[in-house]
PDB file of C-alpha atoms in Angstrom:
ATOM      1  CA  UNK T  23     -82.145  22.982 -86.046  1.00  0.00           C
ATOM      2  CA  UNK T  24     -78.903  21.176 -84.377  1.00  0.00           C
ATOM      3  CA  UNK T  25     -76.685  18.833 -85.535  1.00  0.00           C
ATOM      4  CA  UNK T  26     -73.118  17.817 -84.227  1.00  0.00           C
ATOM      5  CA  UNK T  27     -70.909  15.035 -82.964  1.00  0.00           C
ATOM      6  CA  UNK T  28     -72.537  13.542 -79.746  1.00  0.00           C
ATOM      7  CA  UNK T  29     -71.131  10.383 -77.277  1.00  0.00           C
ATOM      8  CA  UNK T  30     -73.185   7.783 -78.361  1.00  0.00           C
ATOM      9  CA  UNK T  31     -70.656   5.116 -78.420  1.00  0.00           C
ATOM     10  CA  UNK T  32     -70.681   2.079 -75.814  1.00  0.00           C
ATOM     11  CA  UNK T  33     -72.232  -0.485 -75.128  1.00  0.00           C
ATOM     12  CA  UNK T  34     -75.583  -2.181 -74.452  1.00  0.00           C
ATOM     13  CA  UNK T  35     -77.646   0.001 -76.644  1.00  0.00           C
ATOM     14  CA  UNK T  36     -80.706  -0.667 -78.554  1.00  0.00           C
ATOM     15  CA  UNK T  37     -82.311  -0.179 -82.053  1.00  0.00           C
ATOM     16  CA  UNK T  38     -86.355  -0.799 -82.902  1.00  0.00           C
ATOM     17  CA  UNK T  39     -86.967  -4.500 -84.413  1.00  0.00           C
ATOM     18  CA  UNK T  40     -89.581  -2.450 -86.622  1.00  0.00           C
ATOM     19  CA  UNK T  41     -90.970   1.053 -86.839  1.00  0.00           C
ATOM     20  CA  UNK T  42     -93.775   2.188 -84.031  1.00  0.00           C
ATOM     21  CA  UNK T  43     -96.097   4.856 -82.980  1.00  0.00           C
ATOM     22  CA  UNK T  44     -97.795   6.227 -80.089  1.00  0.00           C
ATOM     23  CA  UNK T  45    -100.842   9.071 -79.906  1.00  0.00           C
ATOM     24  CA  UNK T  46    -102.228  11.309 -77.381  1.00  0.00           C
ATOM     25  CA  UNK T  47    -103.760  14.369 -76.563  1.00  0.00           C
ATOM     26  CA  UNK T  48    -102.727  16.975 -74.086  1.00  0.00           C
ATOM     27  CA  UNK T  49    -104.808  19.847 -73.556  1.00  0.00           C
ATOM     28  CA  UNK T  50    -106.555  19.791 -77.078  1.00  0.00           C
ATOM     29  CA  UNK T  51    -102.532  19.498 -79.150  1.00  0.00           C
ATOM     30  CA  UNK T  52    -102.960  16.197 -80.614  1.00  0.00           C
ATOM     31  CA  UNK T  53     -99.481  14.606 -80.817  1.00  0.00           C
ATOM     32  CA  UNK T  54     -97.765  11.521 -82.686  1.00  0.00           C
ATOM     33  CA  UNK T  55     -94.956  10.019 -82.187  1.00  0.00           C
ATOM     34  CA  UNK T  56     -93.701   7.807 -85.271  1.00  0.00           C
ATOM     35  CA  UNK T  57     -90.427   6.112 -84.928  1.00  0.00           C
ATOM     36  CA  UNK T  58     -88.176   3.872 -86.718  1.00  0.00           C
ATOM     37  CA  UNK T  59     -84.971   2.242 -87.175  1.00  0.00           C
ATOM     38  CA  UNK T  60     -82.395   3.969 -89.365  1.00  0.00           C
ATOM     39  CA  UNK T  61     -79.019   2.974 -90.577  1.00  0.00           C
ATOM     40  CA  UNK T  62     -77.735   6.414 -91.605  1.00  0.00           C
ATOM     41  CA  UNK T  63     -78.446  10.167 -91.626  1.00  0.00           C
ATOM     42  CA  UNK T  64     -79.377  10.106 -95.189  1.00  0.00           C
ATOM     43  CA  UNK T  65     -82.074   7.168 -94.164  1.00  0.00           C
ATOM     44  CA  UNK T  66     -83.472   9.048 -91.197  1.00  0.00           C
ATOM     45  CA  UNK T  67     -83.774  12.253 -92.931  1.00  0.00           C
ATOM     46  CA  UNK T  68     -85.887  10.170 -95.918  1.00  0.00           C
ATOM     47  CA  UNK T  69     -87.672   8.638 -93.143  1.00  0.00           C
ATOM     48  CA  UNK T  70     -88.931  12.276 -91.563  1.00  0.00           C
ATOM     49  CA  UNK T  71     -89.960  13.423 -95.116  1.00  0.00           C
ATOM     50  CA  UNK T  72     -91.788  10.582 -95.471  1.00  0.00           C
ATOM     51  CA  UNK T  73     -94.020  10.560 -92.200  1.00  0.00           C
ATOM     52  CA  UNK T  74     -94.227  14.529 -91.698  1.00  0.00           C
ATOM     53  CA  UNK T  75     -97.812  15.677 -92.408  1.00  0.00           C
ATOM     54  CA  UNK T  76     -98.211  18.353 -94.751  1.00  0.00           C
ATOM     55  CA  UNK T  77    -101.172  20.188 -93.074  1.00  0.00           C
ATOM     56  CA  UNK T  78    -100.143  19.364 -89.399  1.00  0.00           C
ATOM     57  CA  UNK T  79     -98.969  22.555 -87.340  1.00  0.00           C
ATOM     58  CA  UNK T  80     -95.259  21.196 -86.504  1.00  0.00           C
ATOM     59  CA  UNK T  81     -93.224  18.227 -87.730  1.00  0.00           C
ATOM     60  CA  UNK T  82     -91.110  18.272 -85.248  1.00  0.00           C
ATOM     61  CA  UNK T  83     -88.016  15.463 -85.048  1.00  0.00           C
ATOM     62  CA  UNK T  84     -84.487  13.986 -84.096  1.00  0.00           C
ATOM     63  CA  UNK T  85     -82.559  11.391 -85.070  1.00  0.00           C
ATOM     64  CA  UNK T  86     -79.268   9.216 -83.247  1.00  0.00           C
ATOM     65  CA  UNK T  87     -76.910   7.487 -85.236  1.00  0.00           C
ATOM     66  CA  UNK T  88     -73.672   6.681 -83.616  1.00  0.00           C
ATOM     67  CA  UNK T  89     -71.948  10.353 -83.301  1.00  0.00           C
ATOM     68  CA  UNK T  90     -74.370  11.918 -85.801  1.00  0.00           C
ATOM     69  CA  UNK T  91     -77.287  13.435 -84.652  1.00  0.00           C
ATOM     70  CA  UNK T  92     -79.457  16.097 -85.376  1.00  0.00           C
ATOM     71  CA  UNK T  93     -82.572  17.681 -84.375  1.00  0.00           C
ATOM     72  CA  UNK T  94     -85.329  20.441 -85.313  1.00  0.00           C
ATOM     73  CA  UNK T  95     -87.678  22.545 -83.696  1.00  0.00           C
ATOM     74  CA  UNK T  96     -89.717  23.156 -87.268  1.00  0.00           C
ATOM     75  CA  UNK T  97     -91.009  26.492 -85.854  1.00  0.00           C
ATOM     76  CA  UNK T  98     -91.675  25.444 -81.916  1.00  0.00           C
ATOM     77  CA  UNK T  99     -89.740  27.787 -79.379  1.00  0.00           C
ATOM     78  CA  UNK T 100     -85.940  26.831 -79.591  1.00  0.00           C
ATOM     79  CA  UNK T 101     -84.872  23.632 -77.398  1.00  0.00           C
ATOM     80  CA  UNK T 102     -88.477  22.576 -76.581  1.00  0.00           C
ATOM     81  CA  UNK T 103     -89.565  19.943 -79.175  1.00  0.00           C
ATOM     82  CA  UNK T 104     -86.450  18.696 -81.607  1.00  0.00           C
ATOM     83  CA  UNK T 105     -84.075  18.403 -78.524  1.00  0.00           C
ATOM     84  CA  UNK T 106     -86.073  16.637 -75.918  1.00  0.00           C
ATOM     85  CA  UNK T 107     -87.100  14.178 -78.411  1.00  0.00           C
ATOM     86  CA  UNK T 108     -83.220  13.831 -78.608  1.00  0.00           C
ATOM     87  CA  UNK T 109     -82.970  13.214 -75.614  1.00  0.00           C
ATOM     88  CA  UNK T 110     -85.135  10.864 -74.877  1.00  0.00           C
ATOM     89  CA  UNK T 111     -83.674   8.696 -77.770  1.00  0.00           C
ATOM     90  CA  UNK T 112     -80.163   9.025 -75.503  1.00  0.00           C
ATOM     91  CA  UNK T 113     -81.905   8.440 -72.373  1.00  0.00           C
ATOM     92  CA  UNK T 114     -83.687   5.084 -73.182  1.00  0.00           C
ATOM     93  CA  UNK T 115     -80.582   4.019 -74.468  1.00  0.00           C
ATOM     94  CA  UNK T 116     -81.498   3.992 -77.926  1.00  0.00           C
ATOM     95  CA  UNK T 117     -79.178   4.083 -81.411  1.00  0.00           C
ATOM     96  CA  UNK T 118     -79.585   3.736 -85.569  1.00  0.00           C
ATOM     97  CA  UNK T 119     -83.288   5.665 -84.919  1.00  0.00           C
ATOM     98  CA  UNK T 120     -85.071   8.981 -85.765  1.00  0.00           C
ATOM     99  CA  UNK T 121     -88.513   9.810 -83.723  1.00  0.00           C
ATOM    100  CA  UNK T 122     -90.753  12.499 -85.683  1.00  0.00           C
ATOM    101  CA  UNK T 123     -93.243  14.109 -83.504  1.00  0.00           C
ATOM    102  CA  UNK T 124     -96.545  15.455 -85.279  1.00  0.00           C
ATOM    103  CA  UNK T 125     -98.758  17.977 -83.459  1.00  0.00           C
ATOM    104  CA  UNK T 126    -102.253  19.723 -84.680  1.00  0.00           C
ATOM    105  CA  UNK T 127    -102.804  22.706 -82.679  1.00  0.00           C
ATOM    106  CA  UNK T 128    -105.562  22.577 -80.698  1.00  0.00           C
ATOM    107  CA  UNK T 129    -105.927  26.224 -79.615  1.00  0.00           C
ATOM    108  CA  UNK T 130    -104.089  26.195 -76.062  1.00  0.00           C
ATOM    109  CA  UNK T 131    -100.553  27.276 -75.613  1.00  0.00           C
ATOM    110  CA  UNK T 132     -98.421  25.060 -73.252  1.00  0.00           C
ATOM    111  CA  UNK T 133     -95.797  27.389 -72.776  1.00  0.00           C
ATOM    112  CA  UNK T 134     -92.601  26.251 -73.186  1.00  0.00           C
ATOM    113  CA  UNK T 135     -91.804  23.705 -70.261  1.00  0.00           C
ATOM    114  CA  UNK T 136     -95.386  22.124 -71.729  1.00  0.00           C
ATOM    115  CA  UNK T 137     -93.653  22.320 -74.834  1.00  0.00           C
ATOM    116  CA  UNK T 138     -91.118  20.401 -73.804  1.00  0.00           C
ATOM    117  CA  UNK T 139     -92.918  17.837 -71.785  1.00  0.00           C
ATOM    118  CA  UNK T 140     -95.289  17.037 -74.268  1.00  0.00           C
ATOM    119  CA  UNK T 141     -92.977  16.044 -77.158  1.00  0.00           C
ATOM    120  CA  UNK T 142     -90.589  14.445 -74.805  1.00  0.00           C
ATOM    121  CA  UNK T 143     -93.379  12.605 -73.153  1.00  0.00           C
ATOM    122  CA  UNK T 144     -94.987  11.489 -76.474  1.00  0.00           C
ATOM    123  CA  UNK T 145     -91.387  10.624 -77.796  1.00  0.00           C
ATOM    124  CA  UNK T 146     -90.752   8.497 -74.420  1.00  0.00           C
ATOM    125  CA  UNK T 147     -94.031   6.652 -74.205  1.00  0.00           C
ATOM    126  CA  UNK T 148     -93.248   5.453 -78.098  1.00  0.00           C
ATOM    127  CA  UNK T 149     -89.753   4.065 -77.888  1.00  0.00           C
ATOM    128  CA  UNK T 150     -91.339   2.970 -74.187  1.00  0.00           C
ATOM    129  CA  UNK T 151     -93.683   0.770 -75.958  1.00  0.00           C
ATOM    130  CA  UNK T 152     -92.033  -0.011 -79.408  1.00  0.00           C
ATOM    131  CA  UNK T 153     -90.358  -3.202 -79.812  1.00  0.00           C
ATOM    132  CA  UNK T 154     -86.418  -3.242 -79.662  1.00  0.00           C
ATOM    133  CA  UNK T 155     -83.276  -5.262 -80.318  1.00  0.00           C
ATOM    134  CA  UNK T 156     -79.314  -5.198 -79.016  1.00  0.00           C
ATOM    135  CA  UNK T 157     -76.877  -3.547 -81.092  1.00  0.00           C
ATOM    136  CA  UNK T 158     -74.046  -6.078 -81.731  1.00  0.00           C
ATOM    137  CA  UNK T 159     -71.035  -4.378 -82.192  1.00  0.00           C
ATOM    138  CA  UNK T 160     -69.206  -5.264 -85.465  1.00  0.00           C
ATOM    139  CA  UNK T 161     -66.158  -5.917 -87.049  1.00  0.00           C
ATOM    140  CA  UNK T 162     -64.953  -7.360 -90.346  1.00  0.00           C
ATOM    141  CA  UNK T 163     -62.044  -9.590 -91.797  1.00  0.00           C
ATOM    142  CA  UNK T 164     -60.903 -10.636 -94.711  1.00  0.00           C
ATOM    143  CA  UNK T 165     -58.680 -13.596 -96.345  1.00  0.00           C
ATOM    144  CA  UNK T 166     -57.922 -15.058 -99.337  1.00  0.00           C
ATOM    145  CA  UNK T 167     -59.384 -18.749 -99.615  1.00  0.00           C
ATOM    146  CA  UNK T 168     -58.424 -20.784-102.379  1.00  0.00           C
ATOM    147  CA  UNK T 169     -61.714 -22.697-104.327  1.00  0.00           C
ATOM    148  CA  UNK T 170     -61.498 -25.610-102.488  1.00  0.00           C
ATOM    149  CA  UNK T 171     -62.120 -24.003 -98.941  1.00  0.00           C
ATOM    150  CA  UNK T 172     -65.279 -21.759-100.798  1.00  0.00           C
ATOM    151  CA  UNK T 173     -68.021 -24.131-100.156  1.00  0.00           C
ATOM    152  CA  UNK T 174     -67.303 -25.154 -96.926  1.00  0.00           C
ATOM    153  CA  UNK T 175     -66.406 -21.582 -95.299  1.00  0.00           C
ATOM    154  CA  UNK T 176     -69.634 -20.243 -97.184  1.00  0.00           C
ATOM    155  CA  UNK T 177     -71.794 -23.252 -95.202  1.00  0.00           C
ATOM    156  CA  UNK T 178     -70.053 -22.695 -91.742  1.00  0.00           C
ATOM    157  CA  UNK T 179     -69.666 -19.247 -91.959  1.00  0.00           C
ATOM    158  CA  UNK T 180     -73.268 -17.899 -90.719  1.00  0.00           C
ATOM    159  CA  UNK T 181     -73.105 -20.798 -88.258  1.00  0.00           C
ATOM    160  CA  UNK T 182     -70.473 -18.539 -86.666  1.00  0.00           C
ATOM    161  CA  UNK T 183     -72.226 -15.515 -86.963  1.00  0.00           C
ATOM    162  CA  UNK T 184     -70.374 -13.976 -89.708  1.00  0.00           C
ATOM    163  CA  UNK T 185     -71.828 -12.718 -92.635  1.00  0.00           C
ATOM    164  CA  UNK T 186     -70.024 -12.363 -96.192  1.00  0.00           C
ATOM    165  CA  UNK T 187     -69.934  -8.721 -96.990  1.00  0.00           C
ATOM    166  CA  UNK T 188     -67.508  -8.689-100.236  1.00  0.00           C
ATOM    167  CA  UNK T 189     -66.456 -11.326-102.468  1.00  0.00           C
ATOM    168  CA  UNK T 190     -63.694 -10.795-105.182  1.00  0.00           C
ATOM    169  CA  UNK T 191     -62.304 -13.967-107.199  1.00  0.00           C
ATOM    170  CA  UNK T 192     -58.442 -13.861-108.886  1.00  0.00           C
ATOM    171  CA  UNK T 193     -57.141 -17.045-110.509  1.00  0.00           C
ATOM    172  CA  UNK T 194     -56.018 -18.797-107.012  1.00  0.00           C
ATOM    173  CA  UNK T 195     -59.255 -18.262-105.439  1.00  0.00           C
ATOM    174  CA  UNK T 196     -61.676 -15.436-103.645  1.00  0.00           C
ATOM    175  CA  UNK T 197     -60.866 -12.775-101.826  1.00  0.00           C
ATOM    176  CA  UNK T 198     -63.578 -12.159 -98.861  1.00  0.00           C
ATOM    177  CA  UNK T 199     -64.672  -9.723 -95.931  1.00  0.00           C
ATOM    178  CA  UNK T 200     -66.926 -10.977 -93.389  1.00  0.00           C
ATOM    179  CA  UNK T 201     -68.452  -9.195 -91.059  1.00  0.00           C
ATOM    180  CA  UNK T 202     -68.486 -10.798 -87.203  1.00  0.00           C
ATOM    181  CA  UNK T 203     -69.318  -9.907 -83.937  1.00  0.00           C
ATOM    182  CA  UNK T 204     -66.065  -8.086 -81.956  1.00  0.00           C
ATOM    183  CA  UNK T 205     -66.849 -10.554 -78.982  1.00  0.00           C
ATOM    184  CA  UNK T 206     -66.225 -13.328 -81.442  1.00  0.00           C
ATOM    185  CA  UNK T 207     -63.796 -12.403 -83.625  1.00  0.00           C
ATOM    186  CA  UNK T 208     -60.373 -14.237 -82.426  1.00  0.00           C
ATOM    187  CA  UNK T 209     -62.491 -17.394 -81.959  1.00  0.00           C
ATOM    188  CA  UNK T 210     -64.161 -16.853 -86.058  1.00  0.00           C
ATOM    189  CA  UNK T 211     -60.432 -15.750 -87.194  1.00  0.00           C
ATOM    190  CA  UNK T 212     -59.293 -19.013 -85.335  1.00  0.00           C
ATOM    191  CA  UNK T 213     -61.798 -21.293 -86.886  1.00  0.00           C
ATOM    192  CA  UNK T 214     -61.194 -19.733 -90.273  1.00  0.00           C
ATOM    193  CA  UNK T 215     -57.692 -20.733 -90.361  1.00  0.00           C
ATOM    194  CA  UNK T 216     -58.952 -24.317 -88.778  1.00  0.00           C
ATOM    195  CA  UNK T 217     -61.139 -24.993 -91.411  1.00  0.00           C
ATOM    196  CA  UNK T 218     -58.741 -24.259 -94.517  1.00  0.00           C
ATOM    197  CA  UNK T 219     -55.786 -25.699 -92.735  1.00  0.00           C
ATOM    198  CA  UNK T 220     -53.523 -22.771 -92.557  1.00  0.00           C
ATOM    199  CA  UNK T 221     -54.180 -21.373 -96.023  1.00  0.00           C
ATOM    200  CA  UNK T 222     -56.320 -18.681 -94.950  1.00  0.00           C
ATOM    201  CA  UNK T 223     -55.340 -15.898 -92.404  1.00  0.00           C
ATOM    202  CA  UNK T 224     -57.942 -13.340 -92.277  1.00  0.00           C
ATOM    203  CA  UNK T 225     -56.957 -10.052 -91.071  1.00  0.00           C
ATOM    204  CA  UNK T 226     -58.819  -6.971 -89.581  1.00  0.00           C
ATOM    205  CA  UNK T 227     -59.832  -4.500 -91.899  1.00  0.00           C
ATOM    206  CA  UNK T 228     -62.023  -1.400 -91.572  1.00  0.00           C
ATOM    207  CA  UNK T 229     -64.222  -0.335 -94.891  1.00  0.00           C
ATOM    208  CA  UNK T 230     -63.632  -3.907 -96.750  1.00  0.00           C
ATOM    209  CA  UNK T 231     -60.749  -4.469 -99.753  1.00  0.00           C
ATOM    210  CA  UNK T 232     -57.782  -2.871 -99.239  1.00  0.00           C
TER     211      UNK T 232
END
């Protein structure tokens, strides 16, 4: 098994719109490839329990999230099922996903460089066909508005693209942290102050209250 901090940051990455899979045979292995979208380690690794088979021969998988990733062999040669499945995540340009590869021995060896082509090439040929969506970097402010500005910045908020993460009321008002796109989020900070007339002035934050 590997695990460690990888470059996975930039942009123009993609994540699945919904979990896929993809099944062949090569030289009497069956192999197949489910993947799916995961928002953290702890989801990917509940996601490989859940679709490794019990009685198959080799689970084998790999997950990217961001920086985190990890991978495992589950008993094939070192480096010739967990990391090429890796890397094919990294090379299609793929993020937030973990790909488990299932394979029932069929009673020919590959050899290792089969090995490797064969769960990289089942890997590939899923995320190949599965459907998938941008990544939209994200950021997230927060402001106090008073009650009078609640309604309205609730309605015109999503209209922006911002979602309302946290929401914390004190006498005067709420406090709230929205999450927008970074490639929007002078022009939402902007409109924020528009709409409440210079009472609110959000402010960048990076895990929400503070």
């Amino acid at each position: 098994m590997s695990e460690g901090i990888g470059d996975a940051a930039g942009g123009g990455r993609v994540t699945l719109s919904e979990p896929a899979r993809f099944e062949k045979e090569i030289r009497k292995s069956r192999f197949l490839a489910r993947a799916a979208p995961c928002a953290t380690p702890a989801e990917a690794l509940d996601f490989v329990r859940a679709v490794s088979v019990a009685d198959a021969t080799h689970n084998c998988w790999a997950y990217r999230i961001g920086q985190d990733y990890r991978s495992d062999d589950d008993g094939e040669p070192g480096g010739t099922a967990g990391r090429p499945i890796l890397q094919v995540i990294d090379g299609q340009g793929f993020d937030r996903v973990a790909v488990v590869v299932t394979r029932w021995f069929g009673g020919i060896k590959l050899g290792a460089g089969g090995l490797v082509r064969a769960y990289g090439g089942t890997a590939a040929e899923c995320l190949r066909l599965a459907p998938r969506v941008p990544i939209v970097a994200m950021t997230r402010l927060a402001f106090h508005c008073g009650f009078s500005d609640l309604a309205l910045l609730r309605a015109r908020l999503p209209g922006m693209g911002a979602a309302i993460e946290e929401e914390r009321f004190d006498a005067a008002g709420a406090v709230l942290v929205v999450a927008v796109p970074v490639v929007a989020c002078d022009a939402v900070a902007a409109r924020i102050v528009d709409l409440t007339r210079g009472q609110a002035m959000p402010r960048a934050v990076k895990d929400g209250f503070s």
